[in-house]
Coordinates of C-alpha atoms and ligand atoms in Angstrom, one line a residue:
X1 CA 129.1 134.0 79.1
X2 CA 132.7 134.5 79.3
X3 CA 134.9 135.0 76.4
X4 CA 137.0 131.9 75.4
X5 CA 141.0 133.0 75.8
X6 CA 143.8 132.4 73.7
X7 CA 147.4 131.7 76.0
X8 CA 150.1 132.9 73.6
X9 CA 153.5 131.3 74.7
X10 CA 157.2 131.9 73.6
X11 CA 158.2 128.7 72.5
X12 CA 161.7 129.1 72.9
X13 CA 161.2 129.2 76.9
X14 CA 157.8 128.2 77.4
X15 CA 156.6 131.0 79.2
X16 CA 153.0 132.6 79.0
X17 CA 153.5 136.2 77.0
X18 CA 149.7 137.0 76.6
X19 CA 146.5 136.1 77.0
X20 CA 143.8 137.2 74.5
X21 CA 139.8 137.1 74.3
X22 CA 138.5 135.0 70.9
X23 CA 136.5 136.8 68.7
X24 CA 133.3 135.0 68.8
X25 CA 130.8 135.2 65.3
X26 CA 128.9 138.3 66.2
X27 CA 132.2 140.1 66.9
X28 CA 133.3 139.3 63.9
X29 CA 130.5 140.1 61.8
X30 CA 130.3 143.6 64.0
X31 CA 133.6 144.2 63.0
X32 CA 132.9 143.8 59.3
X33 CA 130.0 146.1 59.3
X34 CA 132.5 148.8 61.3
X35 CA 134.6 148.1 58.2
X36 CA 132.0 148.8 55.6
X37 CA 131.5 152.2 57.0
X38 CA 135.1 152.9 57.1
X39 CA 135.7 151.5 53.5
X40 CA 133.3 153.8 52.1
X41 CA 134.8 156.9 53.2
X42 CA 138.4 155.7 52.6
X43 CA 137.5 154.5 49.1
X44 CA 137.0 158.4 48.2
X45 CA 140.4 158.7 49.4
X46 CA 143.2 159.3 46.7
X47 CA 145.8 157.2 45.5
X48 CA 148.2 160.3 46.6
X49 CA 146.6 160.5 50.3
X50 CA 147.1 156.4 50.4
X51 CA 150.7 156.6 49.3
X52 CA 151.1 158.9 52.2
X53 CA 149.8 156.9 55.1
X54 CA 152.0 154.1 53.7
X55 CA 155.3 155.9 53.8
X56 CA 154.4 157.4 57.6
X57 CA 153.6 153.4 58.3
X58 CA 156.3 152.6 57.1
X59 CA 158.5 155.2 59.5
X60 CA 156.8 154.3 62.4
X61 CA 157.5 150.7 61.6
X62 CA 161.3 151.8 61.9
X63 CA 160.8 153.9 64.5
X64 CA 159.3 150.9 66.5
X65 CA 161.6 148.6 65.2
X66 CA 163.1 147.4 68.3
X67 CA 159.7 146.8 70.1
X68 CA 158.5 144.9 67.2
X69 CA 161.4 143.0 67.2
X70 CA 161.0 141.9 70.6
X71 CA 157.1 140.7 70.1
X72 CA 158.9 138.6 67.2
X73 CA 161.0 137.4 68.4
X74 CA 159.0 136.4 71.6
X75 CA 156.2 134.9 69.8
X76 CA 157.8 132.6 67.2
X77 CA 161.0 131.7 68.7
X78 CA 163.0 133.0 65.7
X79 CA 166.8 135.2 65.7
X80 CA 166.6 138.7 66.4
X81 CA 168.3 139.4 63.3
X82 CA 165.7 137.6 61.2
X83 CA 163.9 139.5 61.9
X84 CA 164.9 142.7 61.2
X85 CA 166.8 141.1 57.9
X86 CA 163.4 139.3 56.6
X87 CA 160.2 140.9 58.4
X88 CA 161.1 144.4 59.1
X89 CA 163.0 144.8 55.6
X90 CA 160.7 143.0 53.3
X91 CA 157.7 145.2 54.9
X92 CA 159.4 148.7 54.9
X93 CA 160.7 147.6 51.0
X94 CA 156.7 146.3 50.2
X95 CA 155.3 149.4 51.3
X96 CA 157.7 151.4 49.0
X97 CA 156.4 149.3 45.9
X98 CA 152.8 149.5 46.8
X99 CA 153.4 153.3 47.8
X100 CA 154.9 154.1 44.2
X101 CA 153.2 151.2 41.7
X102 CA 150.1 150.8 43.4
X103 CA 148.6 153.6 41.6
X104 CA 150.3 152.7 38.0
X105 CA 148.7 149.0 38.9
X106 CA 145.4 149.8 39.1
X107 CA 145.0 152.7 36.3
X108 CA 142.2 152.0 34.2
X109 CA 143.1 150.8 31.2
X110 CA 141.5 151.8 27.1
X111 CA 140.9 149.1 25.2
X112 CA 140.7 149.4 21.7
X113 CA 137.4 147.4 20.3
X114 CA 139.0 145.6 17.4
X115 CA 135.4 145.3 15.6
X116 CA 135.1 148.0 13.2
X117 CA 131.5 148.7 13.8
X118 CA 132.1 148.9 17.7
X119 CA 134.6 151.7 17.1
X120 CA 132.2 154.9 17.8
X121 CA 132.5 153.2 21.7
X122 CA 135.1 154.5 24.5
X123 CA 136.1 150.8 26.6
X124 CA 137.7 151.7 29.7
X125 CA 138.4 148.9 32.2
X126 CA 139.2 150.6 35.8
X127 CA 139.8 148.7 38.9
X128 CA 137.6 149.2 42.2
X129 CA 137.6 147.8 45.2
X130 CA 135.9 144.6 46.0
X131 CA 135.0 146.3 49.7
X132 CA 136.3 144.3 53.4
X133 CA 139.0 142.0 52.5
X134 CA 139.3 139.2 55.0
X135 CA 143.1 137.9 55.7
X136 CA 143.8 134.9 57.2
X137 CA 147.3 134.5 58.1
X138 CA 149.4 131.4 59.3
X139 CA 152.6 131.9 62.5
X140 CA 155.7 131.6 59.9
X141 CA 156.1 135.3 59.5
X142 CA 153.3 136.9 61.8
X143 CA 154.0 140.7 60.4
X144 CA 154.8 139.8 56.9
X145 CA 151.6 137.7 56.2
X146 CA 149.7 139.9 58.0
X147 CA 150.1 143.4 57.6
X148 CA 152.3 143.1 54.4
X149 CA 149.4 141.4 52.8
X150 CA 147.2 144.0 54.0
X151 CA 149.3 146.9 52.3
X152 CA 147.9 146.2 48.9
X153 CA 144.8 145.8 49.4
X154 CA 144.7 149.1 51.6
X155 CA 146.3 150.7 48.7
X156 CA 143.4 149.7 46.6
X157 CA 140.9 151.3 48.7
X158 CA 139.8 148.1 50.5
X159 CA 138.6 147.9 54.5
X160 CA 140.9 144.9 55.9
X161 CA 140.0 142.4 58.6
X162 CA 143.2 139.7 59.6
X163 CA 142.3 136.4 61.6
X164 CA 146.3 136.0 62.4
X165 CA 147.0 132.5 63.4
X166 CA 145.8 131.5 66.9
X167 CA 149.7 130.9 67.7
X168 CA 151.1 134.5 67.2
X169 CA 148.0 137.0 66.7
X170 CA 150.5 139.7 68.5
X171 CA 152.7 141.3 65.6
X172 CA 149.5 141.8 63.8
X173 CA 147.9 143.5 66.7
X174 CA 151.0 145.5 67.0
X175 CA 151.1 146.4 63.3
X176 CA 147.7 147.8 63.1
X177 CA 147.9 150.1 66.2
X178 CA 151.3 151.3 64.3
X179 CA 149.1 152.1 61.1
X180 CA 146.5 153.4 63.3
X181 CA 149.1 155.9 64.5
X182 CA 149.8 156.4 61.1
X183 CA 146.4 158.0 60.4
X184 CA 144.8 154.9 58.8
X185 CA 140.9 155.8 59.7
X186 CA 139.2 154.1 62.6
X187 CA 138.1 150.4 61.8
X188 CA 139.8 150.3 58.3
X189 CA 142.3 147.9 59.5
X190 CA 141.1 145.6 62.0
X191 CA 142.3 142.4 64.1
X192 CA 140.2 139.5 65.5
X193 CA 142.3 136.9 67.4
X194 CA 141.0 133.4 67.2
X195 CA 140.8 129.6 65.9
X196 CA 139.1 128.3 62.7
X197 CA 136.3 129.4 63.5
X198 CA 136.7 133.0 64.0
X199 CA 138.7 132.4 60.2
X200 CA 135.1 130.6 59.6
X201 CA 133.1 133.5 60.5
X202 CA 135.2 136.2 58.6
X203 CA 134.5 134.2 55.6
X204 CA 130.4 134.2 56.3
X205 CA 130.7 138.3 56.1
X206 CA 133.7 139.7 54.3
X207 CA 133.9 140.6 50.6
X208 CA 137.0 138.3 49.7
X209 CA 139.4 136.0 51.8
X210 CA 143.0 136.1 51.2
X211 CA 144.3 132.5 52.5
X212 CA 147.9 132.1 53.5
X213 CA 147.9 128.8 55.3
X214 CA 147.9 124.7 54.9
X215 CA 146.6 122.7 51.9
X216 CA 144.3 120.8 54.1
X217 CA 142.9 124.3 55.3
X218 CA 142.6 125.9 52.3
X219 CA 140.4 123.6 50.8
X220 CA 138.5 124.2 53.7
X221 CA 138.5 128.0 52.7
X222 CA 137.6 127.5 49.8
X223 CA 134.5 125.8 50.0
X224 CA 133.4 127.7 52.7
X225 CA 134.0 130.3 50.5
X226 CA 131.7 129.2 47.6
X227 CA 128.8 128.8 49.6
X228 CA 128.7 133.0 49.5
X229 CA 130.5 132.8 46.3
X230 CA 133.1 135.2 47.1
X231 CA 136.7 134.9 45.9
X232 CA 139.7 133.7 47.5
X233 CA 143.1 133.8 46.7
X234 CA 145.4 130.5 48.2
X235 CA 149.3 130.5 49.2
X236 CA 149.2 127.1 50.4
X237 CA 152.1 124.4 51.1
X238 CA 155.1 123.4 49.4
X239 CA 157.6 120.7 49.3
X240 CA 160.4 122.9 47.5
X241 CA 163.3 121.2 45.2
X242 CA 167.0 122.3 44.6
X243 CA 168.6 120.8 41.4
X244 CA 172.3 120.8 41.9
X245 CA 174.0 120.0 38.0
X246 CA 177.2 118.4 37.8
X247 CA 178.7 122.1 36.4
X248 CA 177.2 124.2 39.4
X249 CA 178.9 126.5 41.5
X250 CA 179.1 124.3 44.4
X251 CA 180.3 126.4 47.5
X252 CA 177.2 129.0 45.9
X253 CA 174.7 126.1 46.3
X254 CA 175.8 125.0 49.2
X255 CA 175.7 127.8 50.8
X256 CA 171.9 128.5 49.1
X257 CA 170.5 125.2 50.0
X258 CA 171.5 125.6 53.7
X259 CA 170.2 129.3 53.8
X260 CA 167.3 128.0 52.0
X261 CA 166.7 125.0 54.1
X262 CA 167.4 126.7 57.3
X263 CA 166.2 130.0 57.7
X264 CA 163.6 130.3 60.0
X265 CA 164.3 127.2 60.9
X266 CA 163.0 126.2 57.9
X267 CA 159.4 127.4 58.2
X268 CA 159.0 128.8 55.3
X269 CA 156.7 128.1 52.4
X270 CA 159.3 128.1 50.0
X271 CA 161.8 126.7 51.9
X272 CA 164.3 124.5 49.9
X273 CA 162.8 120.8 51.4
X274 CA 164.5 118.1 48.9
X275 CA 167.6 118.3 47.0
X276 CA 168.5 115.9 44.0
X277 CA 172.2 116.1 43.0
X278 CA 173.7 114.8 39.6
X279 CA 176.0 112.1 40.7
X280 CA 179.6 113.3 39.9
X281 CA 179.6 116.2 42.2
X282 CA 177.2 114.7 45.1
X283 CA 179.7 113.9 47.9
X284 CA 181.7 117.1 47.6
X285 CA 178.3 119.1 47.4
X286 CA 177.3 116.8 50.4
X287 CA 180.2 117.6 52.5
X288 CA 180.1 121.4 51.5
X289 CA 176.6 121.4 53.1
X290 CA 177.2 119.3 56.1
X291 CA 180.5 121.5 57.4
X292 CA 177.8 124.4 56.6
X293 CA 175.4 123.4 58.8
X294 CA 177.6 121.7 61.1
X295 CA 178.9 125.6 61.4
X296 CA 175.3 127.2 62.3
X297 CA 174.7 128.2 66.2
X298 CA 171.0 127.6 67.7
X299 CA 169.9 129.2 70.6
X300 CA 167.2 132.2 71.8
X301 CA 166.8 135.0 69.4
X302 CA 168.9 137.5 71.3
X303 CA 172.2 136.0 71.1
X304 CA 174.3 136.0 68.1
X305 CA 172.9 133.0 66.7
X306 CA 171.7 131.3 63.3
X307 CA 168.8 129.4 64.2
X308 CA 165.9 129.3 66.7
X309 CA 163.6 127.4 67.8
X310 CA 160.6 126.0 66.2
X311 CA 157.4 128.2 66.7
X312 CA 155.3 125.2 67.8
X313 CA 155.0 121.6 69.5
X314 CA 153.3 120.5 67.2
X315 CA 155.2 121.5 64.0
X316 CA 158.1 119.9 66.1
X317 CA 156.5 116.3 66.1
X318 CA 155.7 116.4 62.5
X319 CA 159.7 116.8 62.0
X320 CA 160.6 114.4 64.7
X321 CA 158.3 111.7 62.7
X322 CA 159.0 111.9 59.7
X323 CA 162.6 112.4 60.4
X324 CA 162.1 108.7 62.7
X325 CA 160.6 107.0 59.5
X326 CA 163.3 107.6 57.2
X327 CA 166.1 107.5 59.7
X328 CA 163.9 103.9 60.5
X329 CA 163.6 103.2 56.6
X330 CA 167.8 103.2 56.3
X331 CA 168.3 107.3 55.9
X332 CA 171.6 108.7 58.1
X333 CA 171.2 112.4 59.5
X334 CA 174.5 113.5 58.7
X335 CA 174.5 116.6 61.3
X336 CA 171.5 117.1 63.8
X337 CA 168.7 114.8 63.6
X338 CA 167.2 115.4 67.4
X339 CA 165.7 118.3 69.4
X340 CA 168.1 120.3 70.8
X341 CA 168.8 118.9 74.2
X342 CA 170.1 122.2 75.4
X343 CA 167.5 123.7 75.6
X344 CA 163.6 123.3 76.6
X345 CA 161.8 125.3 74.2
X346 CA 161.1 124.1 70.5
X347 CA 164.6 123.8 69.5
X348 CA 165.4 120.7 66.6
X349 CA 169.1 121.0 65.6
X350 CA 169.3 121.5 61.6
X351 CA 169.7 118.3 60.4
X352 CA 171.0 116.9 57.1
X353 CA 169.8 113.3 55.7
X354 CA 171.3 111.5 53.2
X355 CA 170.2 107.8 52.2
X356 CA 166.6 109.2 51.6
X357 CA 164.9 107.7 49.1
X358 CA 161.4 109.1 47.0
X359 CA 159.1 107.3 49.1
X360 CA 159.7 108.5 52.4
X361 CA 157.6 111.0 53.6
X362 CA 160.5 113.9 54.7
X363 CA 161.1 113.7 50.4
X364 CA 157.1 113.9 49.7
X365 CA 155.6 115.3 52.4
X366 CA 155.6 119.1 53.3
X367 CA 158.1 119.0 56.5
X368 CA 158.1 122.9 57.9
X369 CA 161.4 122.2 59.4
X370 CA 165.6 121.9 59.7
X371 CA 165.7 119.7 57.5
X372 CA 167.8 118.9 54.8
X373 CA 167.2 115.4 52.8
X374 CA 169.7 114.8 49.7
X375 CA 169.3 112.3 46.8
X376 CA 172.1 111.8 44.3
X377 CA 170.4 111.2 40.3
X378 CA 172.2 110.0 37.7
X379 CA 171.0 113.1 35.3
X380 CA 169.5 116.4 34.8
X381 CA 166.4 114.5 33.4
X382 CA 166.2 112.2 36.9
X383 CA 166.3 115.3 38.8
X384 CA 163.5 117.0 37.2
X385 CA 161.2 114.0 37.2
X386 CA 161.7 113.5 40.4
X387 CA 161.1 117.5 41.2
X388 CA 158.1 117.5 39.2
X389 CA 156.4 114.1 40.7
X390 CA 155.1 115.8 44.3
X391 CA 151.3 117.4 44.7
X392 CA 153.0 120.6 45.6
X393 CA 154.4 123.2 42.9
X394 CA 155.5 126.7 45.1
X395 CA 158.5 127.4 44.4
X396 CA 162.2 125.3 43.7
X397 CA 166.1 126.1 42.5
X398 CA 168.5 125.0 39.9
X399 CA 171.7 125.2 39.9
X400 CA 174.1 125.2 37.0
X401 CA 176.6 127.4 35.1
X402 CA 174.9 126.8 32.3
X403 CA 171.9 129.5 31.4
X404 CA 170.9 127.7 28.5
X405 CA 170.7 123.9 30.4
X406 CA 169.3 125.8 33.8
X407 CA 166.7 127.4 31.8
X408 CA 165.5 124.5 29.6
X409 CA 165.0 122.8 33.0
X410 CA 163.4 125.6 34.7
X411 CA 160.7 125.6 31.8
X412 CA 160.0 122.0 32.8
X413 CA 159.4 122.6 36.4
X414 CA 156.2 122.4 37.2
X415 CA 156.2 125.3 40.2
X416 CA 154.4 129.2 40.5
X417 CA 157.8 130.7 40.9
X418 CA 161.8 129.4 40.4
X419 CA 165.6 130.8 41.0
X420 CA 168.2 129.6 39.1
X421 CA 171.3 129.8 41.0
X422 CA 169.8 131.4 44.3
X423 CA 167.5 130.8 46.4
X424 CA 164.2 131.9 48.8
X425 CA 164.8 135.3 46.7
X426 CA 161.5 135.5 45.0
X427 CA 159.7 136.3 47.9
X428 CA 161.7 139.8 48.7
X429 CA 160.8 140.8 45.5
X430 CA 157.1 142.5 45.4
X431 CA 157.2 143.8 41.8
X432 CA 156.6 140.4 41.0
X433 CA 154.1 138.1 40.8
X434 CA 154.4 135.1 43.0
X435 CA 151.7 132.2 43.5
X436 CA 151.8 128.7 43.5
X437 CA 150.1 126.0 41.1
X438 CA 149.2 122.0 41.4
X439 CA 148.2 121.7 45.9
X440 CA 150.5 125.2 46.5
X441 CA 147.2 127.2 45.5
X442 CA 146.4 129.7 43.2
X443 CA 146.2 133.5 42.8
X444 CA 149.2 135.7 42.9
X445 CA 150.9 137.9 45.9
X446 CA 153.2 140.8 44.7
X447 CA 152.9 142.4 41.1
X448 CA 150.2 143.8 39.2
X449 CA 148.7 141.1 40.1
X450 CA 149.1 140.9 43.7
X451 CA 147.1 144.1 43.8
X452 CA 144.5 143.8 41.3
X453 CA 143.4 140.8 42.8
X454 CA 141.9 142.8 46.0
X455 CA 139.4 145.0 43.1
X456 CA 136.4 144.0 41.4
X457 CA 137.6 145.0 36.9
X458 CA 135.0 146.8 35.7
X459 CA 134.8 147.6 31.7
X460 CA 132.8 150.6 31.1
X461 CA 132.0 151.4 27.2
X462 CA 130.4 155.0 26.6
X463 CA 128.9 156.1 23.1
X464 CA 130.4 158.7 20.9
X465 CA 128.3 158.8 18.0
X466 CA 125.2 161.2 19.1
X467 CA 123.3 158.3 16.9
X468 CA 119.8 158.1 17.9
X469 CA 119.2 154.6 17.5
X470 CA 121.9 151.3 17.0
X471 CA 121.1 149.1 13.7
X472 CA 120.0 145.8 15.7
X473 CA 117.8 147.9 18.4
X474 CA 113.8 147.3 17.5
X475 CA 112.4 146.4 15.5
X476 CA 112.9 143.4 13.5
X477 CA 112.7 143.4 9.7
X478 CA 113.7 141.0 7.2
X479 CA 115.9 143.0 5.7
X480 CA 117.5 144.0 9.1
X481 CA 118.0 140.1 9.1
X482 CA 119.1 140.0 5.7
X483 CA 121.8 142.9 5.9
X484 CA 123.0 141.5 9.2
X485 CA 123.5 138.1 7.7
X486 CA 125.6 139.8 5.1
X487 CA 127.8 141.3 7.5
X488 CA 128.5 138.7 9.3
X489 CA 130.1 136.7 6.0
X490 CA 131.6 140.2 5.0
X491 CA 133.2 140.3 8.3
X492 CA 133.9 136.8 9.2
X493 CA 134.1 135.1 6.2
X494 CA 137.6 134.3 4.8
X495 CA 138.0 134.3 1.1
X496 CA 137.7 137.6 -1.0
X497 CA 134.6 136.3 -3.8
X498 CA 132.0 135.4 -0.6
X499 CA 133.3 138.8 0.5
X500 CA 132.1 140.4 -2.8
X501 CA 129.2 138.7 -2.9
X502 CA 128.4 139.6 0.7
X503 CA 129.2 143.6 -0.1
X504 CA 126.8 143.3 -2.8
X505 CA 123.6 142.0 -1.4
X506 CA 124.1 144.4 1.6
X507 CA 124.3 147.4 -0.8
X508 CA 121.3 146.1 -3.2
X509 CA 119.5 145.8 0.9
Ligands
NAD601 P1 146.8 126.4 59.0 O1 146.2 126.0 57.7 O2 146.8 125.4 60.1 O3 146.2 127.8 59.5 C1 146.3 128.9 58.8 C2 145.2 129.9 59.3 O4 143.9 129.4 59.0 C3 145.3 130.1 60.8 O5 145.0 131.5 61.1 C4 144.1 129.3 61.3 O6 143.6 129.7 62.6 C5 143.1 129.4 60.2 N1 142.1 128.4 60.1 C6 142.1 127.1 60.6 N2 141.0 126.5 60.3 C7 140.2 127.4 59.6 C8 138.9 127.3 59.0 N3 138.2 126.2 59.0 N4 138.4 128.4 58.4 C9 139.1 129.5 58.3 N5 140.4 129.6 58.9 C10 140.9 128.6 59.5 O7 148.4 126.7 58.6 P2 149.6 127.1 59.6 O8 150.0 125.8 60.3 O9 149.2 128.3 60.4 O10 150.7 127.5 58.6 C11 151.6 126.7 58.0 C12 151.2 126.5 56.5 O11 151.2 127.7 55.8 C13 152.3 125.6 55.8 O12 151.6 124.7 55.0 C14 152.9 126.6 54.9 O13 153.5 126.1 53.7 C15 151.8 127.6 54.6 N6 152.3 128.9 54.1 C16 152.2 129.2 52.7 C17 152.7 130.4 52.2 C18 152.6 130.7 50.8 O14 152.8 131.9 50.4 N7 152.2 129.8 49.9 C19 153.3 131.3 53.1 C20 153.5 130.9 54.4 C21 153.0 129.7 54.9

């Protein structure tokens, strides 16, 4: 039977780039079993020889830098210089931090056994690997979600197997032969290209699944997922909110929202996708924003330009309907508002909306897109109730000059990560933990964290005393019984006279 193929297109011309075989079931499960035998060796490895291979990744990365920009660029549609700005730098700076923390991440730990009869016994916790990690990645950032998220979980000792998305599996496939060069062992780090159901498959036979993707997907995942009972980490959707204060720094937010609306054409997870503004400064913020975006230059990915195109039709559509419906339901696009009729590919201009109001679906629904809908509230308290009434909880922004007001709302928010006064800048910074809560998912990328969630903790306690026997071991007595009924009031007991009185009947026996 021939293999079914996968027709990878550059959606900002159309054209055919590549044409790939799917992995089918028994490929993938072959290539987990390929994994196991590399994970074993590699998990002897140190953290030392890891650190290593990272760094020489991460030259080669730079080396390569121009070819990797151009399978980029060519396979989501995105600017040249996005690429090398987010991708390439967020990757070369991740490996650093996993290179030179991983190691101080996963140390085993002593724990101290606060029960005084418990302290002849060493607790050490230590961190192994769980064994093949399975990554399934969505086409947003093809390298970052991909390989990035493979870097700690190499660093832990793990084998790794990424299901890229069916829409841009090339990056990956790039990125692993670069960390093949690198001397990462045979089959540690390996690609299968495919749908769902190659994602399906990886799930029936790896050790863990790390889920970047949609909500709807996810829960898929998920309960896929517990039928083997393995865990999952999920960095689902989001329908991010900017909270613009009357005292705010408006040419800063301005300029934030629109870099946080916009970049990558706004195909980010924590992309800024609804902005509330306190009513006193909302035209001038308005009007900052619109010359802003009226400003921006689309077109292909080599030329000197701010925005691309969209990475898919389909992504497109959802835009295009859900900007019609609130454009239908009395909401003006300010700038923008159509697909770009310049040019074929998957270009929508970046758009702003105003008149939007909480019940249209571009201000509840997650759009993936140019778009930028603003409501004017009559108070800080509006703006965080409306922030805080969506399914979704990734990420957001406030903005304010105020720390004390900025922070009293950020403790309110109900998101996994927030700036105050910037924005999108959580995600450059791996030291720390990022994850999302309420339909966004759960688990963490980045941190301690983002690391330890690729090991299995194991506590360990080994005996110091030499004793030959423990007091509860066999047999039974009734005065074992009694005594250990006395310690339990001498211990846990509050109140010094039971105390006494315990103390005394375990002395008399
Ligand atoms: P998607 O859910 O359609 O696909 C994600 C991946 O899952 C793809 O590789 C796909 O082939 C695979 N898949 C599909 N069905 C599957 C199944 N039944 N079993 C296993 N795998 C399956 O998402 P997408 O359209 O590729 O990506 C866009 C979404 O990703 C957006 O919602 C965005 O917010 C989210 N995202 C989240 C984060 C984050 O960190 N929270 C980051 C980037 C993107």
């Amino acid at each position: 039977m021939s293999a079914q193929i996968i027709t990878i297109r550059n959606p900002a011309t159309l054209q055919t780039i590549a044409e790939l075989p799917v992995a089918n079931p028994a490929e993938v499960a072959a290539a987990v079993a390929r994994a196991r035998i590399a994970q074993m060796i590699w998990q002897g490895t140190s953290f030392a020889e890891r650190s290593r291979l990272l760094y020489r990744l991460r030259d080669l990365l730079l080396d390569e830098q121009e070819k990797l920009a151009d399978v980029l660029t060519s396979e989501t549609g995105k600017p040249r210089a996005e690429v090398y700005g987010n991708e390439l730098f967020y990757l070369c700076d991740a490996i650093g931090v996993w290179a030179k923390k991983g190691s101080g991440f996963l140390r085993a730990e002593k724990i101290r056994p606060h029960f005084l009869l418990l302290k002849a016994k060493k607790v050490v916790t230590i961190y192994s690997p769980r064994g093949v990690v399975g990554i399934i990645s969505p086409w947003n950032f093809p390298l970052t979600l991909t390989l990035g998220e493979a870097l700690p979980a190499l660093m832990a000792g793990n084998a790794v197997i990424i299901k890229p998305s069916e829409l841009t599996p090339l990056s990956a496939i790039f990125g692993a032969e670069l960390a093949f060069q690198a001397g990462f062992p045979e089959n540690l780090l390996q690609i299968v290209v495919g749908y769902g159901e190659t994602g399906e498959a990886l799930i029936d036979h790896a050790d863990m699944i790390a889920f970047t993707g949609s909500v709807e997907t996810g829960k898929r995942v998920m309960r896929r997922a517990a039928e083997r009972l393995i865990p999952v980490s999920l960095e689902l959707g989001g329908k991010d909110a900017m909270i613009v204060l009357k005292d705010a720094d408006l040419e800063r937010a301005a300029g934030a929202c629109v870099w946080g609306a916009l970049m990558n054409a706004g195909q980010v997870c924590t992309s800024i996708e609804r902005v509330y503004v306190e009513a006193p400064v909302y035209q001038q913020f308005v009007d900052k924003v619109v010359e802003k975006v009226r400003a921006m230059r689309q077109g292909p990915s080599d030329d000197e330009v701010d925005i691309g195109s969209m990475t898919s039709e389909e992504q497109l559509s959802k835009v295009e309907a859900q900007v019609a419906e609130a454009v239908a339901r009395g909401a003006k696009a300010l700038v923008g508002g159509r697909r770009n009729p310049r040019y074929q590919g998957y270009y929508y201009e970046p758009t702003v909306l105003i008149d939007v109001d909480p019940s249209m679906s571009v201000m509840k629904e997650e759009t993936f897109g140019p778009i930028i809908p603003i409501l004017k509230v009559k108070d800080a308290d509006e703006a965080v109730r409306f922030a805080n009434d969506s399914r979704y909880g990734l990420s957001g922004a406030i903005f304010s000059r105020s720390p004390t007001e900025a922070w009293r709302l950020a403790e309110r928010t109900q998101s996994g990560s927030l700036c105050i006064n910037d924005s999108l800048v959580n995600f450059i910074i791996p030291d720390a933990p990022m994850g999302g809560t309420k339909d966004s998912g759960f688990g963490y990328r980045h941190g301690a964290e983002g690391i330890r969630k690729f090991c299995q903790q194991k506590t360990v306690v080994i005996d110091r005393s030499s004793r030959k026997e423990e007091f509860p071991w066999f047999p039974a007595s009734a005065k074992k019984t009694r005594q250990i009924r006395h310690l339990l009031v001498l211990l846990c007991r509050s109140g010094w006279s039971h105390k006494l009185r315990a103390l005394k009947g375990l002395i008399k026996g």
